[in-house]
Short mmCIF file of C-alpha atoms in Angstrom, two decimals:
data_model
loop_
_atom_site.label_atom_id
_atom_site.label_comp_id
_atom_site.label_asym_id
_atom_site.label_seq_id
_atom_site.Cartn_x
_atom_site.Cartn_y
_atom_site.Cartn_z
CA MET M 11 0.00 0.00 0.00
CA ASP M 12 1.30 3.44 -0.86
CA SER M 13 0.89 4.88 2.57
CA ALA M 14 2.88 2.06 4.15
CA ILE M 15 5.81 2.66 1.82
CA ALA M 16 5.62 6.40 2.40
CA GLN M 17 5.55 5.82 6.14
CA LYS M 18 8.63 3.59 6.00
CA THR M 19 10.57 6.19 4.02
CA TRP M 20 9.53 8.98 6.35
CA GLU M 21 10.48 6.91 9.38
CA LEU M 22 13.90 6.24 7.92
CA GLU M 23 14.50 9.90 7.23
CA ASN M 24 13.55 10.91 10.72
CA ASN M 25 15.44 8.12 12.47
CA ILE M 26 12.42 6.59 14.09
CA LEU M 27 13.25 3.21 15.54
CA ALA M 28 10.42 1.00 16.66
CA VAL M 29 12.03 -0.19 19.82
CA GLU M 30 9.41 -2.64 20.84
CA ALA M 31 6.36 -4.01 19.11
CA PRO M 32 3.43 -1.96 20.34
CA ASP M 33 1.31 -4.21 22.49
CA PRO M 34 -0.57 -3.39 25.65
CA SER M 35 2.09 -4.75 27.98
CA SER M 36 4.65 -2.27 26.71
CA ASP M 37 2.53 0.55 28.10
CA PHE M 38 4.03 -0.03 31.50
CA ILE M 39 6.06 3.12 31.09
CA PHE M 40 2.83 5.00 31.73
CA TYR M 41 2.52 3.53 35.16
CA TYR M 42 3.67 5.89 37.87
CA ASP M 43 5.22 3.97 40.70
CA GLU M 44 4.94 6.45 43.52
CA VAL M 45 6.88 4.46 46.05
CA ALA M 46 9.81 3.76 43.75
CA GLN M 47 9.96 7.41 42.76
CA ALA M 48 9.93 8.53 46.38
CA MET M 49 12.75 6.11 47.17
CA SER M 50 14.82 7.33 44.29
CA LEU M 51 14.24 10.96 45.29
CA LYS M 52 15.58 10.19 48.75
CA ALA M 53 18.60 8.30 47.49
CA LYS M 54 19.60 11.02 45.02
CA PRO M 55 22.09 9.03 42.94
CA TRP M 56 22.63 12.06 40.74
CA GLY M 57 24.18 14.00 43.59
CA ASN M 58 27.58 12.42 43.19
CA ASP M 59 27.85 12.04 39.48
CA PRO M 60 27.33 15.15 37.34
CA HIS M 61 27.02 12.91 34.31
CA PHE M 62 24.46 10.63 35.92
CA PHE M 63 21.62 11.19 33.48
CA LYS M 64 22.59 10.16 30.01
CA ARG M 65 19.32 9.70 28.20
CA VAL M 66 15.96 11.35 27.90
CA LYS M 67 12.77 9.63 26.82
CA ILE M 68 10.03 11.93 25.65
CA SER M 69 6.47 10.79 25.17
CA ALA M 70 4.65 11.55 21.95
CA LEU M 71 2.20 13.74 23.83
CA ALA M 72 4.89 15.86 25.47
CA LEU M 73 6.73 16.31 22.20
CA LEU M 74 3.60 17.31 20.34
CA LYS M 75 2.59 19.83 22.97
CA MET M 76 6.04 21.38 23.18
CA VAL M 77 6.48 21.72 19.45
CA ILE M 78 3.00 23.18 18.97
CA HIS M 79 3.55 25.67 21.76
CA ALA M 80 6.97 26.65 20.43
CA ARG M 81 5.60 27.06 16.93
CA SER M 82 2.62 29.10 18.12
CA GLY M 83 5.00 31.60 19.65
CA GLY M 84 6.30 32.55 16.24
CA THR M 85 9.47 34.52 16.74
CA ILE M 86 8.91 35.05 20.44
CA GLU M 87 10.59 32.66 22.84
CA VAL M 88 8.07 30.65 24.82
CA MET M 89 8.61 28.43 27.78
CA GLY M 90 6.91 25.75 29.77
CA LEU M 91 7.43 22.92 32.20
CA MET M 92 7.69 19.20 31.75
CA GLN M 93 6.32 16.50 34.01
CA GLY M 94 7.67 13.02 34.34
CA LYS M 95 9.83 10.72 36.37
CA THR M 96 13.28 9.18 36.52
CA GLY M 97 14.26 5.68 35.52
CA ALA M 98 17.78 4.29 35.84
CA ASP M 99 20.00 6.75 33.98
CA ALA M 100 17.17 8.32 32.05
CA ILE M 101 14.73 11.11 32.66
CA ILE M 102 11.32 10.20 31.29
CA VAL M 103 9.13 13.09 30.19
CA MET M 104 5.46 12.16 30.13
CA ASP M 105 3.76 15.49 29.64
CA ALA M 106 4.44 19.16 29.15
CA PHE M 107 2.48 22.34 29.69
CA ALA M 108 2.91 25.94 28.69
CA LEU M 109 3.54 28.76 31.10
CA PRO M 110 1.85 32.12 30.73
CA VAL M 111 5.05 34.15 30.76
CA GLU M 112 6.75 35.90 27.95
CA GLY M 113 10.24 34.52 27.88
CA THR M 114 12.88 36.97 26.87
CA GLU M 115 16.56 36.28 27.07
CA THR M 116 17.03 38.91 29.75
CA ARG M 117 14.57 37.66 32.31
CA VAL M 118 16.09 35.29 34.78
CA ASN M 119 13.07 35.30 37.07
CA ALA M 120 10.53 34.19 34.55
CA GLN M 121 10.01 31.03 36.54
CA ALA M 122 9.34 32.87 39.77
CA ASP M 123 6.38 34.61 38.12
CA ALA M 124 4.95 31.40 36.84
CA TYR M 125 5.30 29.64 40.17
CA GLU M 126 1.70 30.17 41.17
CA TYR M 127 0.48 28.88 37.85
CA MET M 128 2.69 25.85 38.14
CA VAL M 129 1.51 25.00 41.64
CA ASP M 130 -2.14 25.33 40.64
CA TYR M 131 -1.65 23.29 37.51
CA SER M 132 0.27 20.51 39.26
CA GLN M 133 -2.38 20.29 41.97
CA THR M 134 -5.25 20.00 39.52
CA ASN M 135 -3.33 17.49 37.48
CA LYS M 136 -2.72 15.27 40.48
CA GLN M 137 -6.43 15.31 41.18
CA ALA M 138 -7.20 14.35 37.61
CA GLY M 139 -4.81 11.43 37.68
CA ARG M 140 -1.52 12.74 36.37
CA LEU M 141 0.70 11.87 39.28
CA GLU M 142 4.10 12.82 37.95
CA ASN M 143 6.18 15.68 39.26
CA VAL M 144 7.84 18.46 37.36
CA VAL M 145 11.15 17.22 36.02
CA GLY M 146 12.29 20.03 33.84
CA TRP M 147 11.57 23.06 31.74
CA TYR M 148 11.58 23.71 28.04
CA HIS M 149 11.82 26.85 25.97
CA SER M 150 12.20 27.77 22.36
CA HIS M 151 14.95 29.44 20.41
CA PRO M 152 13.09 30.36 17.24
CA GLY M 153 15.60 30.31 14.42
CA TYR M 154 18.84 30.18 16.29
CA GLY M 155 19.39 26.59 17.26
CA CYS M 156 19.26 24.34 20.29
CA TRP M 157 21.79 25.35 22.92
CA LEU M 158 21.79 27.07 26.28
CA SER M 159 22.44 30.79 26.44
CA GLY M 160 24.20 32.44 29.36
CA ILE M 161 20.93 33.19 31.14
CA ASP M 162 19.69 29.67 30.43
CA VAL M 163 22.85 28.18 31.91
CA SER M 164 22.56 30.18 35.12
CA THR M 165 18.85 29.38 35.42
CA GLN M 166 19.49 25.71 34.90
CA MET M 167 22.38 25.62 37.37
CA LEU M 168 20.08 27.15 39.98
CA ASN M 169 17.40 24.62 39.13
CA GLN M 170 19.80 21.76 39.45
CA GLN M 171 20.72 22.93 42.91
CA PHE M 172 17.23 23.20 44.30
CA GLN M 173 14.87 21.22 42.16
CA GLU M 174 16.75 18.08 41.27
CA PRO M 175 16.19 16.11 39.15
CA PHE M 176 15.74 18.79 36.53
CA LEU M 177 16.26 18.90 32.81
CA ALA M 178 16.51 21.72 30.29
CA VAL M 179 15.08 21.23 26.82
CA VAL M 180 15.37 23.66 23.94
CA ILE M 181 13.29 23.50 20.77
CA ASP M 182 13.75 25.44 17.57
CA PRO M 183 10.38 25.51 15.79
CA THR M 184 11.61 27.44 12.75
CA ARG M 185 14.38 24.99 11.97
CA THR M 186 12.00 22.14 12.63
CA VAL M 187 9.69 23.31 9.90
CA SER M 188 12.37 24.11 7.38
CA ALA M 189 14.33 20.92 7.91
CA GLY M 190 11.29 18.68 8.26
CA LYS M 191 12.78 17.13 11.39
CA VAL M 192 12.24 18.23 14.99
CA ASP M 193 15.13 20.38 16.16
CA ILE M 194 15.35 19.62 19.87
CA GLY M 195 18.09 19.32 22.45
CA ALA M 196 18.14 18.21 26.09
CA PHE M 197 20.79 19.52 28.43
CA ARG M 198 22.04 19.39 31.95
CA THR M 199 24.62 21.77 33.34
CA TYR M 200 27.71 20.90 35.25
CA ALA M 201 28.21 22.29 38.72
CA GLU M 202 30.30 25.42 39.05
CA GLY M 203 33.93 24.68 38.42
CA TYR M 204 33.50 21.14 37.16
CA LYS M 205 35.53 20.39 34.09
CA PRO M 206 34.36 17.51 31.91
CA THR M 207 37.10 14.94 31.47
CA ASP M 208 36.51 14.32 27.81
CA ASP M 209 35.35 16.78 25.23
CA PRO M 210 32.22 15.33 23.64
CA ILE M 211 31.95 16.12 19.97
CA SER M 212 28.54 17.66 19.57
CA GLU M 213 26.64 17.75 16.35
CA TYR M 214 27.52 20.83 14.38
CA GLN M 215 24.78 23.41 14.06
CA THR M 216 24.67 26.85 12.52
CA ILE M 217 24.59 29.63 15.04
CA PRO M 218 23.77 33.15 13.86
CA LEU M 219 26.58 35.64 14.25
CA ASN M 220 24.92 37.76 16.89
CA LYS M 221 24.51 34.75 19.16
CA ILE M 222 27.72 32.93 18.50
CA GLU M 223 29.62 34.65 21.29
CA ASP M 224 27.03 33.73 23.88
CA PHE M 225 27.11 30.16 22.62
CA GLY M 226 30.88 29.89 22.68
CA VAL M 227 31.36 31.23 26.19
CA HIS M 228 29.02 28.77 27.81
CA CYS M 229 29.10 25.69 25.65
CA LYS M 230 31.46 23.88 27.95
CA GLN M 231 29.27 24.30 31.01
CA TYR M 232 26.65 21.79 30.01
CA TYR M 233 26.31 18.54 28.16
CA ALA M 234 23.69 17.21 25.83
CA LEU M 235 21.64 14.11 26.54
CA ASN M 236 20.51 11.56 24.04
CA ILE M 237 16.80 11.82 23.24
CA THR M 238 14.51 8.96 22.35
CA TYR M 239 10.78 9.06 21.91
CA PHE M 240 8.10 6.65 22.92
CA LYS M 241 4.37 6.27 22.45
CA SER M 242 1.72 4.00 23.84
CA SER M 243 0.10 1.19 21.91
CA LEU M 244 -3.07 3.22 21.50
CA ASP M 245 -1.02 6.19 20.32
CA CYS M 246 0.66 3.95 17.76
CA HIS M 247 -2.66 2.80 16.46
CA LEU M 248 -4.14 6.29 16.28
CA LEU M 249 -1.08 7.83 14.71
CA ASP M 250 -1.04 5.08 12.10
CA LEU M 251 -4.62 5.87 11.22
CA LEU M 252 -3.89 9.59 11.10
CA TRP M 253 -0.97 8.87 8.80
CA ASN M 254 -3.16 6.81 6.49
CA LYS M 255 -5.42 9.75 6.06
CA TYR M 256 -2.96 12.56 5.77
CA TRP M 257 0.34 11.24 4.48
CA VAL M 258 -0.20 12.89 1.18
CA ASN M 259 -0.61 16.22 2.95
CA THR M 260 2.49 15.75 5.07
CA LEU M 261 4.78 14.93 2.20
CA SER M 262 3.43 17.57 -0.10
CA SER M 263 3.35 20.46 2.34
CA SER M 264 5.96 22.93 1.33
CA PRO M 265 8.29 24.17 4.05
CA LEU M 266 9.26 27.11 1.89
CA LEU M 267 6.07 29.11 2.19
CA GLY M 268 6.07 29.63 5.92
CA ASN M 269 9.74 30.29 6.28
CA GLY M 270 10.50 33.08 3.84
CA ASP M 271 11.71 35.44 6.55
CA TYR M 272 13.83 32.82 8.19
CA VAL M 273 15.59 31.90 4.97
CA ALA M 274 16.28 35.56 4.25
CA GLY M 275 17.76 35.85 7.74
CA GLN M 276 19.94 32.81 7.13
CA LEU M 277 21.31 34.22 3.90
CA SER M 278 22.17 37.60 5.38
CA ASP M 279 23.88 35.89 8.30
CA LEU M 280 25.89 33.80 5.87
CA ALA M 281 26.94 36.94 4.01
CA GLU M 282 28.15 38.47 7.26
CA LYS M 283 30.13 35.39 8.11
CA LEU M 284 31.77 35.42 4.69
CA GLU M 285 32.84 38.98 5.26
CA GLN M 286 34.24 38.10 8.62
CA ALA M 287 36.19 35.19 7.16
CA GLU M 288 37.60 37.45 4.49
CA ASN M 289 38.80 39.94 7.10
CA HIS M 290 40.32 37.12 9.08
CA LEU M 291 42.25 35.92 6.04
CA THR M 292 43.66 39.34 5.22
CA HIS M 293 44.87 39.65 8.78
CA SER M 294 46.43 36.22 8.83
CA ARG M 295 48.37 36.92 5.67
CA ILE M 296 50.51 39.23 7.76
CA CYS M 297 51.16 36.57 10.35
CA PRO M 298 53.29 33.52 9.51
CA LEU M 299 51.44 31.11 7.31
CA GLY M 300 52.46 28.05 9.24
CA THR M 301 49.90 28.61 11.97
CA SER M 302 47.04 26.75 10.39
CA ARG M 303 44.69 25.12 12.89
CA LYS M 304 44.14 21.58 11.80
CA LYS M 305 41.86 20.53 14.64
CA GLU M 306 39.17 23.18 14.27
CA GLU M 307 37.42 23.59 11.04
CA SER M 308 38.43 26.80 9.37
CA HIS M 309 35.91 29.59 9.08
CA LEU M 310 35.53 28.99 5.41
CA GLY M 311 34.85 25.32 5.99
CA LYS M 312 32.03 26.17 8.38
CA ILE M 313 30.58 28.67 5.95
CA THR M 314 30.52 26.14 3.14
CA ARG M 315 28.70 23.72 5.41
CA ASP M 316 26.09 26.32 6.31
CA SER M 317 25.49 27.37 2.72
CA SER M 318 25.14 23.78 1.55
CA LYS M 319 22.61 23.14 4.31
CA ILE M 320 20.53 26.10 3.20
CA THR M 321 20.62 25.01 -0.43
CA VAL M 322 19.69 21.44 0.46
CA GLU M 323 16.66 22.64 2.41
CA GLN M 324 15.58 24.88 -0.45
CA ALA M 325 16.04 22.07 -2.94
CA HIS M 326 13.94 19.75 -0.77
CA GLY M 327 11.22 22.35 -0.55
CA LEU M 328 11.20 22.88 -4.30
CA MET M 329 11.26 19.17 -5.08
CA SER M 330 8.23 18.46 -2.97
CA GLN M 331 6.16 21.05 -4.76
CA MET S 21 -10.24 17.82 9.49
CA ALA S 22 -13.43 15.82 9.56
CA SER S 23 -16.41 15.64 7.29
CA SER S 24 -19.28 18.08 7.55
CA SER S 25 -22.40 17.39 9.56
CA SER S 26 -26.11 17.70 8.94
CA SER S 27 -26.40 20.99 10.80
CA GLY S 28 -23.98 22.59 8.36
CA LEU S 29 -21.13 22.97 10.80
CA THR S 30 -17.63 21.94 9.74
CA PHE S 31 -15.44 20.43 12.40
CA LYS S 32 -11.69 20.51 12.53
CA LEU S 33 -10.13 18.26 15.12
CA HIS S 34 -6.52 18.85 16.04
CA PRO S 35 -4.42 15.67 16.41
CA LEU S 36 -3.23 16.95 19.80
CA VAL S 37 -6.72 16.31 21.15
CA ILE S 38 -6.60 12.72 19.94
CA VAL S 39 -3.19 12.13 21.52
CA ASN S 40 -4.37 13.83 24.73
CA ILE S 41 -7.38 11.56 25.07
CA SER S 42 -5.31 8.51 24.23
CA ASP S 43 -2.72 9.48 26.83
CA HIS S 44 -5.36 10.08 29.51
CA TYR S 45 -6.92 6.72 28.81
CA THR S 46 -3.57 4.86 28.80
CA ARG S 47 -2.53 6.48 32.06
CA VAL S 48 -5.70 5.58 33.90
CA LYS S 49 -5.57 2.07 32.52
CA SER S 50 -1.94 1.52 33.58
CA GLN S 51 -2.49 2.83 37.09
CA LEU S 52 -5.29 0.34 37.61
CA ASN S 53 -3.68 -2.69 36.05
CA LEU S 54 -0.32 -3.16 37.65
CA PRO S 55 2.16 -4.33 35.02
CA PRO S 56 3.35 -7.90 35.60
CA SER S 57 7.06 -6.99 35.66
CA LEU S 58 6.47 -4.67 38.59
CA THR S 59 4.59 -7.16 40.76
CA SER S 60 7.54 -9.59 40.86
CA THR S 61 10.23 -6.94 41.41
CA SER S 62 8.29 -4.95 43.98
CA SER S 63 7.83 -7.94 46.24
CA ALA S 64 11.61 -8.26 46.34
CA ALA S 65 11.97 -4.61 47.33
CA THR S 66 10.67 -3.03 50.53
CA SER S 67 7.11 -3.77 51.43
CA ASN S 68 4.71 -1.82 49.31
CA ASN S 69 2.12 -4.45 48.76
CA ASN S 70 -0.70 -2.25 49.91
CA ASN S 71 -1.55 -1.18 46.39
CA ASN S 72 -0.80 -4.49 44.71
CA ASP S 73 -3.83 -6.66 44.32
CA SER S 74 -1.93 -9.75 43.36
CA ASN S 75 1.44 -11.23 43.98
CA GLY S 76 3.62 -12.97 41.42
CA GLY S 77 2.85 -13.00 37.76
CA GLU S 78 -0.89 -12.70 37.93
CA ASN S 79 -2.51 -9.52 36.81
CA ASN S 80 -6.18 -8.82 37.39
CA GLN S 81 -7.42 -7.24 34.25
CA GLN S 82 -10.21 -4.92 35.16
CA PRO S 83 -12.30 -3.57 32.35
CA PRO S 84 -10.73 -0.23 31.47
CA PRO S 85 -12.68 2.67 32.94
CA ARG S 86 -14.11 5.49 30.93
CA VAL S 87 -12.28 8.75 31.12
CA TYR S 88 -13.93 12.12 30.84
CA GLY S 89 -12.69 15.51 29.91
CA CYS S 90 -13.36 18.82 28.30
CA VAL S 91 -12.51 19.99 24.79
CA ILE S 92 -11.61 23.57 24.04
CA GLY S 93 -11.15 25.54 20.88
CA VAL S 94 -12.77 28.25 18.80
CA GLN S 95 -15.87 28.52 16.70
CA ARG S 96 -15.68 30.89 13.78
CA GLY S 97 -19.01 31.11 12.02
CA ARG S 98 -19.80 27.62 10.73
CA THR S 99 -16.36 26.17 11.41
CA VAL S 100 -15.61 24.66 14.76
CA GLU S 101 -11.93 24.03 15.50
CA ILE S 102 -11.06 21.85 18.44
CA PHE S 103 -7.53 22.57 19.52
CA ASN S 104 -6.95 21.17 22.95
CA SER S 105 -8.49 19.22 25.79
CA PHE S 106 -8.05 18.56 29.50
CA GLU S 107 -9.25 16.00 32.01
CA LEU S 108 -12.25 16.35 34.29
CA ILE S 109 -13.25 14.62 37.47
CA TYR S 110 -16.57 12.91 37.06
CA ASP S 111 -18.12 10.17 39.11
CA PRO S 112 -20.44 8.07 36.95
CA SER S 113 -22.06 6.35 39.92
CA THR S 114 -23.18 9.52 41.64
CA ARG S 115 -23.29 11.46 38.37
CA SER S 116 -21.56 14.40 39.96
CA LEU S 117 -19.23 16.62 38.02
CA ASP S 118 -16.55 18.38 40.02
CA ARG S 119 -17.40 21.97 39.22
CA SER S 120 -14.64 23.76 41.08
CA PHE S 121 -12.08 21.61 39.34
CA LEU S 122 -13.56 22.45 35.97
CA GLU S 123 -13.51 26.15 36.73
CA LYS S 124 -9.94 26.00 38.03
CA LYS S 125 -8.73 24.25 34.91
CA GLN S 126 -10.61 26.65 32.67
CA GLU S 127 -8.91 29.57 34.38
CA LEU S 128 -5.45 28.05 33.97
CA TYR S 129 -5.96 27.31 30.31
CA LYS S 130 -7.37 30.77 29.71
CA LYS S 131 -4.09 32.26 30.89
CA VAL S 132 -2.04 30.37 28.38
CA PHE S 133 -4.56 30.15 25.54
CA PRO S 134 -6.73 33.23 25.90
CA HIS S 135 -8.61 32.62 22.66
CA PHE S 136 -9.94 29.17 23.40
CA TYR S 137 -13.18 28.42 25.18
CA VAL S 138 -15.04 25.30 26.16
CA LEU S 139 -16.66 23.67 23.16
CA GLY S 140 -17.80 20.42 24.71
CA TRP S 141 -16.56 17.25 26.31
CA TYR S 142 -14.97 13.93 25.45
CA SER S 143 -15.09 10.39 26.64
CA THR S 144 -13.86 6.93 25.66
CA GLY S 145 -15.99 3.97 24.78
CA SER S 146 -17.45 2.17 21.81
CA ASP S 147 -20.59 4.22 21.36
CA ALA S 148 -22.69 6.86 23.05
CA GLN S 149 -24.81 5.80 25.98
CA GLU S 150 -27.90 7.12 27.73
CA SER S 151 -25.94 7.98 30.86
CA ASP S 152 -23.86 10.38 28.80
CA MET S 153 -26.80 12.73 28.62
CA HIS S 154 -26.32 13.71 32.24
CA PHE S 155 -22.81 14.89 31.59
CA HIS S 156 -23.96 16.59 28.44
CA LYS S 157 -26.68 18.48 30.27
CA ALA S 158 -24.25 19.47 32.99
CA LEU S 159 -22.07 21.18 30.43
CA MET S 160 -24.94 22.98 28.84
CA ASP S 161 -24.70 25.88 31.24
CA ILE S 162 -21.19 26.62 29.95
CA ASN S 163 -21.95 26.16 26.29
CA GLU S 164 -25.55 25.95 25.04
CA SER S 165 -24.84 23.28 22.49
CA PRO S 166 -21.82 21.32 23.59
CA LEU S 167 -20.05 18.78 21.41
CA TYR S 168 -19.40 15.25 22.44
CA VAL S 169 -16.20 13.67 21.16
CA LEU S 170 -16.09 9.92 21.54
CA LEU S 171 -12.90 7.95 21.08
CA ASN S 172 -12.97 4.20 20.78
CA PRO S 173 -9.80 2.91 22.47
CA ALA S 174 -10.10 -0.63 21.18
CA ILE S 175 -7.24 -1.37 18.84
CA ASN S 176 -8.63 -2.90 15.71
CA PRO S 177 -6.01 -3.57 13.05
CA ALA S 178 -8.64 -3.89 10.36
CA GLN S 179 -9.83 -0.34 10.90
CA LYS S 180 -9.16 2.14 8.16
CA ASP S 181 -10.61 5.27 9.70
CA LEU S 182 -9.98 7.08 12.96
CA PRO S 183 -12.23 5.72 15.73
CA VAL S 184 -13.40 9.20 16.64
CA THR S 185 -16.99 10.37 16.43
CA ILE S 186 -18.31 13.81 17.22
CA TYR S 187 -21.89 14.24 18.34
CA GLU S 188 -23.60 17.54 18.49
CA SER S 189 -26.81 18.64 20.09
#
């Protein structure tokens, strides 16, 4: 059947691995074991090891809510909280909800304002049967990638001191739409003064010039966690049916239309970076030529990567029309 | 996006609502039916058998309960768009709807989604029942003609269409 083939291709592109065959017994992840959670909260195994949590599992519901909320914010950063539990070395995110605060990069106390909302919401949720606690926060970086800014790092470090276990998630809704794949990252910060023993090679992502300094200064203070997604057996069934109906729409929707501004922004940023690289080269011609950094990619190399990414996305958009 | 109805209204159902209802149902179901892996491991751990009905591999499968909740969205002219939903506390035996809870939740959602208002309610099951009318009437003081979204949680591999039906009054 056409839709089955299309689904397989789409799953391959988006790296979706069916970990276990969806049957009712695999829904155990939805069970909230209050006693086990309370025990683990007392034991606090993450207190000694800053690298304790290595993986994050996000439920389909949480992901959907977060991405929709991030996208609805447009170019404004939005934020919210995530509810879930811990399991071995993973943080499991079951649900997410939006907070009624306007997140700007300069407000550190955004969470203090939303405290009342959060308490009310958690209380009503517990009554309605969602027993999990808050395990983290998420916010969006529309158009400039998934990483923690200086303010984010200090907020998260504070959170990790008082509200453990806590996780920071960043979503970029603009890049999600243009790339066709969810741009999301999960992070935990190191404690003040901790130096990671090995330097993990993170996936390269384009950072706009005006943010690159903020990114560079703080990128060593936190580490990224591996994200996997899960869904219940009923979710599987429903999503399959939804796919059957709308796969034609999904594959034929053009990412180009909604993202005109973003693409223009990307191109101008690329132009600025080219100029910067040119200046850098003219300066280095004065210095001895032997000092070429082999380990780091040269500026020009990075620029070529960025420009090829933009062209690939445009080509994809045009092809699907 | 669903088909049009006899009253001339067009309904658009957001997939988030479907996933919400499915999640609510799965959660309630898992809390009631203790997974078999947990019964054997928990007996080895410290005593917490107060909420375990059985010991060992046996699992009493109770019939999954019905879950109830509210759907919110906007109605523009003849098009009704259902965007989101949240759970409600309802006791089918006493037929009492927790009003303060409903109002509290409404308030919270209004803060984050100021444009949405209550359009109706949802429940799980195979088809609409007489007892549903009580709930329906209870919601009529919030919205004069509430919608009723019914999701059938039974997984039927032969099904081609979404097991969602929307009733209107």
